[in-house]
Amino acid sequence: MAKMRVAQVSRAGGPFELVERDIPEPGPGQVRIRVHACGVCHSDSVVKEGHFPGIVFPRVPGHEAVGQVDKLGAGVTGFRTGQRVGVGWNGGYCGRCNFCRRGDFFACTGPHEITGVTTDGGFAEYMLALENAVALVPDELTAVEAGPLMCAGITTFNALRNSGARGSDLVAVLGLGGLGHLGVQFAAKMGFRAVGIARGKDKEPLARQLGAWHYIDSQAQDPAAELQKLGGAKVILATVTAGDAMSAAMGGLAPNGTFLVLGTAESIQVSPGMLLRGRKSVKGWYSGTAIDSQDTLAFSVLTGVRSMNEEYPLDRVNEAYERMMSGKARFRAVLNIGK
Ligand SMILES: [Zn+2]
Ligand SMILES: [Zn+2]
């Protein structure tokens, strides 16, 4: 039987191990993908550290996977071999539960999957995916370029386009890491007055280069007060994972503004008075489904939005993961699994 290399985690808190496995056969409704690249995301830590309830080890993480359809399982009609495709966090949904019937596929309570969490993901030469989890990837993007758009990209793009902000509205992006550096680009290209907020004056040139109209150094300035000086933000896109940084920025919302939480902080402090006086809201955003990924990729091709990536071969996955977790990656670590 033909073999493949995968990077698996065997126990909670254990390292990634490079092992050989049989190349899996696609089951009914599944496509097999020859993976060419896969981004490394902060959410991979729920697998690596064993934080996801009921996780089964060994597990191959990776939910920013891009490659080529290699083989079709029984009943797959929407794809053909050779097509370039990608898979994100949403690993497929039932289509029959009440949430799916209302079009809220992200909230599926029937049989559903999370790529690289409940199924083996893209830190591998081959992976399987349910047909409704697969997005087409346009020729204009390389696999390494498209990878981070499958989670960091779709999450920021889809949150912003559903945020209610309109052209010229003030939209702040808190954090300039893997998600934030894409968030600023999307916000600027959608026609918002994009404000970058990060720690240190040295990040300002980067924020401007990404399209920020204004920059706030959260170490030297009070981000909430600075946003209020600009009239208040219609939306604050919180991409950081520090709850105190989120709480410090929340006061910068304009009346009717929305604080959109994307980073998985432990907790945040919210002032009920601020919310009710200004009719403001705090909400989370789930990345999206395969068609949202396709829209993210199409928008990125149209407008030139790109992730800035550090590339690593599959056998340096531990280093790539440490770089991402340390917050030092500039700005997304991507495994180039090539041919
Ligand atoms: Zn992710
Ligand atoms: Zn469902």
Short mmCIF file of C-alpha atoms in Angstrom, two decimals, residues 69 78-80 83-86 134-138 150 290 293-295 297-298:
data_model
loop_
_atom_site.label_atom_id
_atom_site.label_comp_id
_atom_site.label_asym_id
_atom_site.label_seq_id
_atom_site.Cartn_x
_atom_site.Cartn_y
_atom_site.Cartn_z
CA VAL A 69 -8.30 16.66 -5.48
CA GLY A 78 -19.39 18.46 -7.03
CA PHE A 79 -15.67 17.95 -7.64
CA ARG A 80 -13.35 16.16 -10.02
CA GLN A 83 -9.07 20.56 -9.12
CA ARG A 84 -7.24 22.88 -6.73
CA VAL A 85 -9.09 23.03 -3.42
CA GLY A 86 -8.82 24.07 0.21
CA VAL A 134 -14.23 21.77 0.23
CA ALA A 135 -13.62 25.18 -1.42
CA LEU A 136 -12.27 25.76 -4.92
CA VAL A 137 -8.96 27.66 -5.04
CA PRO A 138 -8.36 30.11 -7.92
CA MET A 150 -8.64 29.30 4.77
CA ALA A 290 -16.62 26.47 2.25
CA SER A 293 -13.74 30.56 1.87
CA GLN A 294 -14.26 30.79 -1.88
CA ASP A 295 -15.52 34.35 -1.46
CA LEU A 297 -10.12 33.82 -1.98
CA ALA A 298 -11.97 35.63 -4.78
#
